[in-house]
PDB file of C-alpha atoms in Angstrom:
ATOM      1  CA  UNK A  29       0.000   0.000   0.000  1.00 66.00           C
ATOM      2  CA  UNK A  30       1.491   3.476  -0.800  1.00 77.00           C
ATOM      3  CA  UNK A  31       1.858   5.804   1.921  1.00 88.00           C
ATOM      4  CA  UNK A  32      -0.175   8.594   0.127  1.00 93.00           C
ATOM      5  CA  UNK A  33      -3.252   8.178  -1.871  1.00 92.00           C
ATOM      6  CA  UNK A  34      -4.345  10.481  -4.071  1.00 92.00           C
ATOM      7  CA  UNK A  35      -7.148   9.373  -7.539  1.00 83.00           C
ATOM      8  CA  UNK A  36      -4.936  11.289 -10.445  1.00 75.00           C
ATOM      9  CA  UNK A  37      -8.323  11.053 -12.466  1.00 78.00           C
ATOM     10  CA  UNK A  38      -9.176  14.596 -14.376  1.00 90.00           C
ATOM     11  CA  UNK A  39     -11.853  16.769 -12.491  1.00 94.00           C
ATOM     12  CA  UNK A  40     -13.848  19.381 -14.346  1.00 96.00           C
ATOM     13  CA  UNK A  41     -16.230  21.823 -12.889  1.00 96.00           C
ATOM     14  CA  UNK A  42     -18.320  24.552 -14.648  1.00 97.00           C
ATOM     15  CA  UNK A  43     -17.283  27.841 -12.882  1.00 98.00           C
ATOM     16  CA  UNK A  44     -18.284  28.663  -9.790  1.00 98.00           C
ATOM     17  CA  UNK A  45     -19.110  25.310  -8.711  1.00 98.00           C
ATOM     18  CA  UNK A  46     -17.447  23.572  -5.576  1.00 97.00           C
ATOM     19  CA  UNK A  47     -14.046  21.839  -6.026  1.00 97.00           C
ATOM     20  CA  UNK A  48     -13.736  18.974  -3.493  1.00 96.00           C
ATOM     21  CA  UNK A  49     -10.358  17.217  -3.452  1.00 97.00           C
ATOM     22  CA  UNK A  50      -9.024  14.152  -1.244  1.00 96.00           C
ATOM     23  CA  UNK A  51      -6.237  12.276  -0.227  1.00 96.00           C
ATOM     24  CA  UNK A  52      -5.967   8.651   2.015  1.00 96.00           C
ATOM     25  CA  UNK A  53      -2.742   8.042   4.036  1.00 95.00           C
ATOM     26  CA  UNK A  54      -1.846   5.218   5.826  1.00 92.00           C
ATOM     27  CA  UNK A  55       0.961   5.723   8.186  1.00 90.00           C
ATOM     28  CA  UNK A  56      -0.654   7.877  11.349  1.00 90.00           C
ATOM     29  CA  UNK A  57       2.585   9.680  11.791  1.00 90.00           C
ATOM     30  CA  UNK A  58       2.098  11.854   9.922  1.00 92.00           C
ATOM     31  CA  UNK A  59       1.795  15.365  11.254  1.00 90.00           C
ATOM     32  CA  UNK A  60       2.256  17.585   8.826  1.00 93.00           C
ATOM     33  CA  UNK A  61      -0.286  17.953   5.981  1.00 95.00           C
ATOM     34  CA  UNK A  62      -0.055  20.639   2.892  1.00 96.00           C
ATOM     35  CA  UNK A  63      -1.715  21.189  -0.590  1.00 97.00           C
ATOM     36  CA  UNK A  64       0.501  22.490  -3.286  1.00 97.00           C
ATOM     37  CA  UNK A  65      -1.147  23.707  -7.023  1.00 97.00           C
ATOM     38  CA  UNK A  66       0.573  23.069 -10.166  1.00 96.00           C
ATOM     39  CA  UNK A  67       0.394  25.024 -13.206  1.00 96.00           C
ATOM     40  CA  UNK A  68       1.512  23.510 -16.461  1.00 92.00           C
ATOM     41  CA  UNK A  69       4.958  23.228 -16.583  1.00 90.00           C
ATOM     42  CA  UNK A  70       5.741  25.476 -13.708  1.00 94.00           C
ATOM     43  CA  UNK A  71       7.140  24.608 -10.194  1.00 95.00           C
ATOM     44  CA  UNK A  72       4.327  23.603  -6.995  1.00 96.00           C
ATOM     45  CA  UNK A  73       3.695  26.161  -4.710  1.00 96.00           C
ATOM     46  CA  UNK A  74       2.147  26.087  -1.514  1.00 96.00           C
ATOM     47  CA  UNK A  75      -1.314  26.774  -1.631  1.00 97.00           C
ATOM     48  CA  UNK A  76      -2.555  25.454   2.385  1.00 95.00           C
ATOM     49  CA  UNK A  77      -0.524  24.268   5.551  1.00 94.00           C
ATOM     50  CA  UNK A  78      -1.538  22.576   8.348  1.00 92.00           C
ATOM     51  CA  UNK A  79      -1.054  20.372  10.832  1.00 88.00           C
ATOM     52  CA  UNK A  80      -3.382  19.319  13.175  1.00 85.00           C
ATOM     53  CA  UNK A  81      -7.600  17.833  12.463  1.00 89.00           C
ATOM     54  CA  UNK A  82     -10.210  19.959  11.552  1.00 91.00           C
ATOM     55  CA  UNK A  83     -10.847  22.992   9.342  1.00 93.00           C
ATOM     56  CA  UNK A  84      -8.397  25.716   8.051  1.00 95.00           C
ATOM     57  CA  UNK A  85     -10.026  28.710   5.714  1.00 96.00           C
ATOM     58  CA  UNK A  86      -7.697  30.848   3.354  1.00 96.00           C
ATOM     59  CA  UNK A  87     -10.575  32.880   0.914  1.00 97.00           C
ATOM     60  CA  UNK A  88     -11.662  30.057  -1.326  1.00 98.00           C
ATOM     61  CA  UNK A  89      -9.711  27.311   0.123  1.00 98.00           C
ATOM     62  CA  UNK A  90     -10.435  25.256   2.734  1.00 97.00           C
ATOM     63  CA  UNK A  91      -8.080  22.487   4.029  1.00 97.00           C
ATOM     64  CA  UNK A  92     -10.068  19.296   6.113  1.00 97.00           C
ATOM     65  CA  UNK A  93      -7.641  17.119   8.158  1.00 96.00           C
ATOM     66  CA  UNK A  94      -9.273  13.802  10.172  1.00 95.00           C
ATOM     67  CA  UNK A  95      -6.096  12.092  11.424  1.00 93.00           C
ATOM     68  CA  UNK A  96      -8.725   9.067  12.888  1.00 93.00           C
ATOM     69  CA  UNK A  97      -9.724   8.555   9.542  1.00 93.00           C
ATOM     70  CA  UNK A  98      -6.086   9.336   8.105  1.00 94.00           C
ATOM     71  CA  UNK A  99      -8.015  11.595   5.559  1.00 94.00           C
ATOM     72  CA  UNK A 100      -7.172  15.233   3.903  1.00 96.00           C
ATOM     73  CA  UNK A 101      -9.510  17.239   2.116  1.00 97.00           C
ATOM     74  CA  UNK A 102      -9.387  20.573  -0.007  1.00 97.00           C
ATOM     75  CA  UNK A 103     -12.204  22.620  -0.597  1.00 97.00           C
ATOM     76  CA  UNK A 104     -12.425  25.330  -3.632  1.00 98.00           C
ATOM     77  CA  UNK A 105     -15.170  27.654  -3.078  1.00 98.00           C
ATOM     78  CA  UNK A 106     -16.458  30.069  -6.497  1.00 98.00           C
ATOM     79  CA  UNK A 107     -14.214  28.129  -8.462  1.00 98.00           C
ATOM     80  CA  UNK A 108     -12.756  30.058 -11.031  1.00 98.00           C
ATOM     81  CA  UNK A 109     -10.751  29.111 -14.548  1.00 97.00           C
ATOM     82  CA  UNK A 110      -7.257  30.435 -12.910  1.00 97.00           C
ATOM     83  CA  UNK A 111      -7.845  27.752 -10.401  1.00 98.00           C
ATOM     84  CA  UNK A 112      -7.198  25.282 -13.155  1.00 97.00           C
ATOM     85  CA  UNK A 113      -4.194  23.436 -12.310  1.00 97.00           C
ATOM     86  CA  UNK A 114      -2.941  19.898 -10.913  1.00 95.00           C
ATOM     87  CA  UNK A 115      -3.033  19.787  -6.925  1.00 97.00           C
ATOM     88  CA  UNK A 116      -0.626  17.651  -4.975  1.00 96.00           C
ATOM     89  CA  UNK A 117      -1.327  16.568  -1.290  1.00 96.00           C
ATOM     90  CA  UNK A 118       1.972  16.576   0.368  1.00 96.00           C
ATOM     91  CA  UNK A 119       2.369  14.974   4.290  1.00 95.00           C
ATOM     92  CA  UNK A 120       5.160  14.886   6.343  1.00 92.00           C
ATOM     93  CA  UNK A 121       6.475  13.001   9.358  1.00 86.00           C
ATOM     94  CA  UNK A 122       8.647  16.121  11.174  1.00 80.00           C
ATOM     95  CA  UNK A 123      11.736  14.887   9.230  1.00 79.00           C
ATOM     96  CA  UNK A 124      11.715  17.251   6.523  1.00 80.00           C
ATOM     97  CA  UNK A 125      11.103  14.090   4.156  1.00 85.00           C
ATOM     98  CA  UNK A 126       7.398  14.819   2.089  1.00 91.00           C
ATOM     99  CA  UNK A 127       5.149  12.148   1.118  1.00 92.00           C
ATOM    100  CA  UNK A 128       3.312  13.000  -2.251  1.00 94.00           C
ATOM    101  CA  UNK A 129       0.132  12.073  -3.544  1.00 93.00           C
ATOM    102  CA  UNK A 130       0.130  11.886  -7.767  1.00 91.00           C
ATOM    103  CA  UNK A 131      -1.860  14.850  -8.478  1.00 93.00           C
ATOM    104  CA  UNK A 132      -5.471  15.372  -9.703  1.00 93.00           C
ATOM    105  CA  UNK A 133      -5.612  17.314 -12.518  1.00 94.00           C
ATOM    106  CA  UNK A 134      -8.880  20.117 -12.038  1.00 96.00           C
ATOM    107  CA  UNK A 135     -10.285  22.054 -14.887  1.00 97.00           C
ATOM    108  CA  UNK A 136     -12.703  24.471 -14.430  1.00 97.00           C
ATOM    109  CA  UNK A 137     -14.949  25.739 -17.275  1.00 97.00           C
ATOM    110  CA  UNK A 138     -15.736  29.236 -17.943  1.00 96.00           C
TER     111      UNK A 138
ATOM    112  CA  UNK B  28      12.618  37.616   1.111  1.00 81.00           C
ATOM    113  CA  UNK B  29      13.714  34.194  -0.488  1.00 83.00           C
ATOM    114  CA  UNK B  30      13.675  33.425  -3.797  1.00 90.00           C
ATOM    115  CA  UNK B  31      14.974  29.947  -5.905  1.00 94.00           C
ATOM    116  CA  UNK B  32      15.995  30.274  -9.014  1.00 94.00           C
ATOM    117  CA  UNK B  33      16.373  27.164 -11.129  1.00 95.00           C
ATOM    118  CA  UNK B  34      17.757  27.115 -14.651  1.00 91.00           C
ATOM    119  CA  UNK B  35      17.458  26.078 -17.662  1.00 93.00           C
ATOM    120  CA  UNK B  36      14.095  26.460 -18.066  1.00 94.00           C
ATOM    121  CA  UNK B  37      13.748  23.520 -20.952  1.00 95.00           C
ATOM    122  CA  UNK B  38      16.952  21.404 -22.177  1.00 97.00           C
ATOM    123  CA  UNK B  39      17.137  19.137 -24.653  1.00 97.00           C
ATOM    124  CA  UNK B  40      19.922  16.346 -25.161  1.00 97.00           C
ATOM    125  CA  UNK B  41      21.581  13.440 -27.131  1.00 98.00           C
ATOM    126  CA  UNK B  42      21.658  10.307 -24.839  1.00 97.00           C
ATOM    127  CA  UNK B  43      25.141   9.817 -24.030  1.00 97.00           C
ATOM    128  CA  UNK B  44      25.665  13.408 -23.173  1.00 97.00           C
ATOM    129  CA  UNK B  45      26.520  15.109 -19.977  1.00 97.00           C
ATOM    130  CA  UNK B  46      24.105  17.488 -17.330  1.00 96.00           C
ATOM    131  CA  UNK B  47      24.159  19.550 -14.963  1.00 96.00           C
ATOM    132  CA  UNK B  48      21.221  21.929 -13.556  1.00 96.00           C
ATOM    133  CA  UNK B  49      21.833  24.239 -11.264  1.00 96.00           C
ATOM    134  CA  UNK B  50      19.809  25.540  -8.947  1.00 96.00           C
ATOM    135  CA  UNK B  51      20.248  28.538  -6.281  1.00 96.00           C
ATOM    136  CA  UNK B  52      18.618  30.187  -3.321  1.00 95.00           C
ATOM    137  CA  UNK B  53      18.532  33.921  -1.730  1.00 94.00           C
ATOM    138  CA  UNK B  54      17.621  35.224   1.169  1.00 92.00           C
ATOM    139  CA  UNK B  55      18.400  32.793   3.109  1.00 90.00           C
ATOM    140  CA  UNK B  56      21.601  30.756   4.764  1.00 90.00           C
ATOM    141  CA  UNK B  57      21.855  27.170   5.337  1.00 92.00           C
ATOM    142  CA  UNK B  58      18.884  25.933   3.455  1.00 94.00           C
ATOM    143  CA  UNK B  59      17.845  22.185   3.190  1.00 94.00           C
ATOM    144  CA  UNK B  60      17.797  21.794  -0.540  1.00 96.00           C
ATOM    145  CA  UNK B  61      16.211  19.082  -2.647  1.00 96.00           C
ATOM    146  CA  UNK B  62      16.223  17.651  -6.279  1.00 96.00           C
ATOM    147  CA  UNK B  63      12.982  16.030  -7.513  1.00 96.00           C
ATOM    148  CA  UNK B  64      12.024  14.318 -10.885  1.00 95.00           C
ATOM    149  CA  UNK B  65       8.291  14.791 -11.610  1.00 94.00           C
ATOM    150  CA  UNK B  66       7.468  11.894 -14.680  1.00 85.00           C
ATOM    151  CA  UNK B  67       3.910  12.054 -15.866  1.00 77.00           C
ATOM    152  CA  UNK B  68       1.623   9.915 -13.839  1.00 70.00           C
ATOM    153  CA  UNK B  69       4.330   9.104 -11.508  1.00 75.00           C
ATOM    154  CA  UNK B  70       4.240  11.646  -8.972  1.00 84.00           C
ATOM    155  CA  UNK B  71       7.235  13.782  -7.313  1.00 92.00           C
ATOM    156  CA  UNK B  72      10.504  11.632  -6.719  1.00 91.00           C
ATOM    157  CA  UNK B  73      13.089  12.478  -4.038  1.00 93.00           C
ATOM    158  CA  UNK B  74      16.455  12.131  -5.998  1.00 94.00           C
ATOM    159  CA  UNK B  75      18.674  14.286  -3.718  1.00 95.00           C
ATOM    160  CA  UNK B  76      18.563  15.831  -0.710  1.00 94.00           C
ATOM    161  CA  UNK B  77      21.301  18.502   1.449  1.00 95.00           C
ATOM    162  CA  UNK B  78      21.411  19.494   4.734  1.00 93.00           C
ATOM    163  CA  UNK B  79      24.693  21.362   4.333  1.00 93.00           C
ATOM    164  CA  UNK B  80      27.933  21.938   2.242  1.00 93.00           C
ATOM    165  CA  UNK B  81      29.332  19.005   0.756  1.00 90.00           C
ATOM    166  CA  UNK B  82      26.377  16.469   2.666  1.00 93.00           C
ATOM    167  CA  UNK B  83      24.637  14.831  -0.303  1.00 93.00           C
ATOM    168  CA  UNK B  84      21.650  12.181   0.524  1.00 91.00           C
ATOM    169  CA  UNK B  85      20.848  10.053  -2.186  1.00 90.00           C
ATOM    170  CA  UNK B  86      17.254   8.979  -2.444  1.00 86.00           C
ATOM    171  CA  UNK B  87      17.428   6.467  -5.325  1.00 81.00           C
ATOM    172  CA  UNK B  88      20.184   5.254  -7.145  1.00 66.00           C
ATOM    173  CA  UNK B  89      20.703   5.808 -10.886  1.00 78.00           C
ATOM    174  CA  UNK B  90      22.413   7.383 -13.057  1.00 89.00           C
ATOM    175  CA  UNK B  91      22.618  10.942 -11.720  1.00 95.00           C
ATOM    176  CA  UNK B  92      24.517  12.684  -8.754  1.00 95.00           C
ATOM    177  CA  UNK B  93      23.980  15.669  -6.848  1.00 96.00           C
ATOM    178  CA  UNK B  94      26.809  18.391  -5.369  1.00 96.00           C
ATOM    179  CA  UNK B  95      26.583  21.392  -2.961  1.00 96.00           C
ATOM    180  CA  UNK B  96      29.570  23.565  -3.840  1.00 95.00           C
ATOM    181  CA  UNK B  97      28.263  26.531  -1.592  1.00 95.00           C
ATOM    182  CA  UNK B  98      25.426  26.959   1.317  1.00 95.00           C
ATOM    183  CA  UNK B  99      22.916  28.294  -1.315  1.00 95.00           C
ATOM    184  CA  UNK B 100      24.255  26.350  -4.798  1.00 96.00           C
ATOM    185  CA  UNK B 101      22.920  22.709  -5.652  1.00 97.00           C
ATOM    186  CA  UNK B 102      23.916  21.095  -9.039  1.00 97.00           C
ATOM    187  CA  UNK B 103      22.344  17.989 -10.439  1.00 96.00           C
ATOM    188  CA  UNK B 104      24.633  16.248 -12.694  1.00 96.00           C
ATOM    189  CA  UNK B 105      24.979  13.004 -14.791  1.00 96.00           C
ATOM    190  CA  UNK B 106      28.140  11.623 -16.723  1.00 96.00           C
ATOM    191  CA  UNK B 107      25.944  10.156 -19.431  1.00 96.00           C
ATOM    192  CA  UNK B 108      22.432  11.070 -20.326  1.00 96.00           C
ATOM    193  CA  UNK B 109      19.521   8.232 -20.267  1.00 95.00           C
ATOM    194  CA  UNK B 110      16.342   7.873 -22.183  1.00 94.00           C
ATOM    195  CA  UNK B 111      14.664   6.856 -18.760  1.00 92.00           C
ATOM    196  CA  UNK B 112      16.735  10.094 -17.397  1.00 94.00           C
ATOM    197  CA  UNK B 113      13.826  12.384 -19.318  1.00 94.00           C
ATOM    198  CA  UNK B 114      11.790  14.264 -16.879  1.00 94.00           C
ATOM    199  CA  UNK B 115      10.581  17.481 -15.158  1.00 96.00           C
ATOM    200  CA  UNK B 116      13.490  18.358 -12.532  1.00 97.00           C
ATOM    201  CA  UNK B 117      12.394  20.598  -9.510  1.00 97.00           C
ATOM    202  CA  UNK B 118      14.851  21.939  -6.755  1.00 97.00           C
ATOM    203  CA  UNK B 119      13.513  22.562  -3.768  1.00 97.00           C
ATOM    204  CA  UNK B 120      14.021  24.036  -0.095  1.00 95.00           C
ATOM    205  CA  UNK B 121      12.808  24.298   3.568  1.00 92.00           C
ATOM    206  CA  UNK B 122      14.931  26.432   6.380  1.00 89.00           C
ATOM    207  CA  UNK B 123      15.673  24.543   9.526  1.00 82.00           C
ATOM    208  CA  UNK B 124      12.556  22.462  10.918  1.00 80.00           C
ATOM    209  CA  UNK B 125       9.959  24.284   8.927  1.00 83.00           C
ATOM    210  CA  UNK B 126       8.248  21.690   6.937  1.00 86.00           C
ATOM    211  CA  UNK B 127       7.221  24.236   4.068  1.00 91.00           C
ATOM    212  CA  UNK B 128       8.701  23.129   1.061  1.00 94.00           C
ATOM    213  CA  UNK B 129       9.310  26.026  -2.008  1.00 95.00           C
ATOM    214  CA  UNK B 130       9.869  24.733  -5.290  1.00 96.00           C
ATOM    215  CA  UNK B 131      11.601  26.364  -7.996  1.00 96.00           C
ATOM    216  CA  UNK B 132       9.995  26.741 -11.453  1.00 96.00           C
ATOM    217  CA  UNK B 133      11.701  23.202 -12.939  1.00 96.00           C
ATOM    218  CA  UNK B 134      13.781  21.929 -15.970  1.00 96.00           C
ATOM    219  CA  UNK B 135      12.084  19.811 -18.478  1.00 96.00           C
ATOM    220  CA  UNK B 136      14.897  17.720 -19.794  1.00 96.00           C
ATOM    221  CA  UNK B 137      14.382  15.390 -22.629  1.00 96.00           C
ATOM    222  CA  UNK B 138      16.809  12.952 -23.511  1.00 96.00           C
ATOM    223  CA  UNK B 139      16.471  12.069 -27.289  1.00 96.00           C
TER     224      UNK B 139
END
């Protein structure tokens, strides 16, 4: 089993719908838990950082964390066709070492 | 603030033939820096990974090498170029215990 799952499968939305994006873990010591958005052949960058359960906000995005379930969520509010991009799920143990999920691919449609 | 820079930008070569990427940071000292290979439906790959000057940790073995001439300087280098060794290369960093990695923008190398 990999430590990070993450379904790669293409997601598109009409604008302004919801984005709802998930990843499974399987090793509980994990503590560390981000979201990173990738643009077409550009670098990730940090989009959402957290590291303990429950909700974080930041305008649009909303990060879930249930460590009992071992179970991250992102949220995209108003979705919008510059949110168009490939998200990563990236965990961490404290050791500086990141687990990656494979990316899912969103499009949003004007 | 910090920046990465990462260059070149796109690079194609012959297999058989020599690489090296380099990547640097500002705005910061003492940086852990990393090397990634991003293949398409394969997800991010640790290759490399520095905690200081000259301290190389090598994720995976193959055909490619890392160095850390300076604090801020990492080079990703190979002796003779792969097809398998095409990819999207990403350096990376995080400061001290700070789990926030920064990419920088990546080097799409394809190995013909």
């Amino acid at each position: 089993q990999k430590e990070v799952e993450q379904d790669p499968g293409p997601l598109s939305v009409p604008e302004g719908a919801i984005v709802s994006l998930n990843c499974t873990y399987s090793n509980s010591a994990f503590q560390y838990f981000m979201w990173y958005r990738q643009y077409s052949r550009k670098g990730p960058e940090l989009l959402m950082y957290t590291y303990s359960s429950g909700n974080k906000e930041d305008g649009r995005f909303t990060a879930q964390v249930d460590k009992s379930s071992k179970y991250i969520s992102l949220f995209i509010r108003d979705s919008q066709p510059s949110d168009s991009a490939t998200y990563l799920c990236a965990l961490t143990r404290g050791n500086n070492r990141l687990a990656f999920g494979k990316g899912n691919q969103v499009v949003v449609i004007p | 603030s910090q920046t990465i820079h990462q260059w070149p930008a796109t690079l194609v070569q012959p297999v058989g033939s020599p690489l090296s990427l380099e990547c640097t940071v500002e705005g910061t000292s003492n940086p852990n820096l990393y090397w990634y290979r991003q293949a398409a439906g394969r997800g991010l790959q640790l290759l490399f990974y520095s905690v200081g000057i000259g301290q190389i940790s090598s994720e995976v073995p193959q055909n490619l090498s890392a160095s850390r001439p300076q604090d801020r300087q990492f080079i990703l280098s190979s002796k003779k170029l792969l097809l398998s060794d095409s990819g999207f290369y990403l350096c990376a960093w995080t400061w001290g215990s700070d789990e926030k990695l920064f990419f920088g923008s990546g080097t799409q190398l394809s190995v013909l």
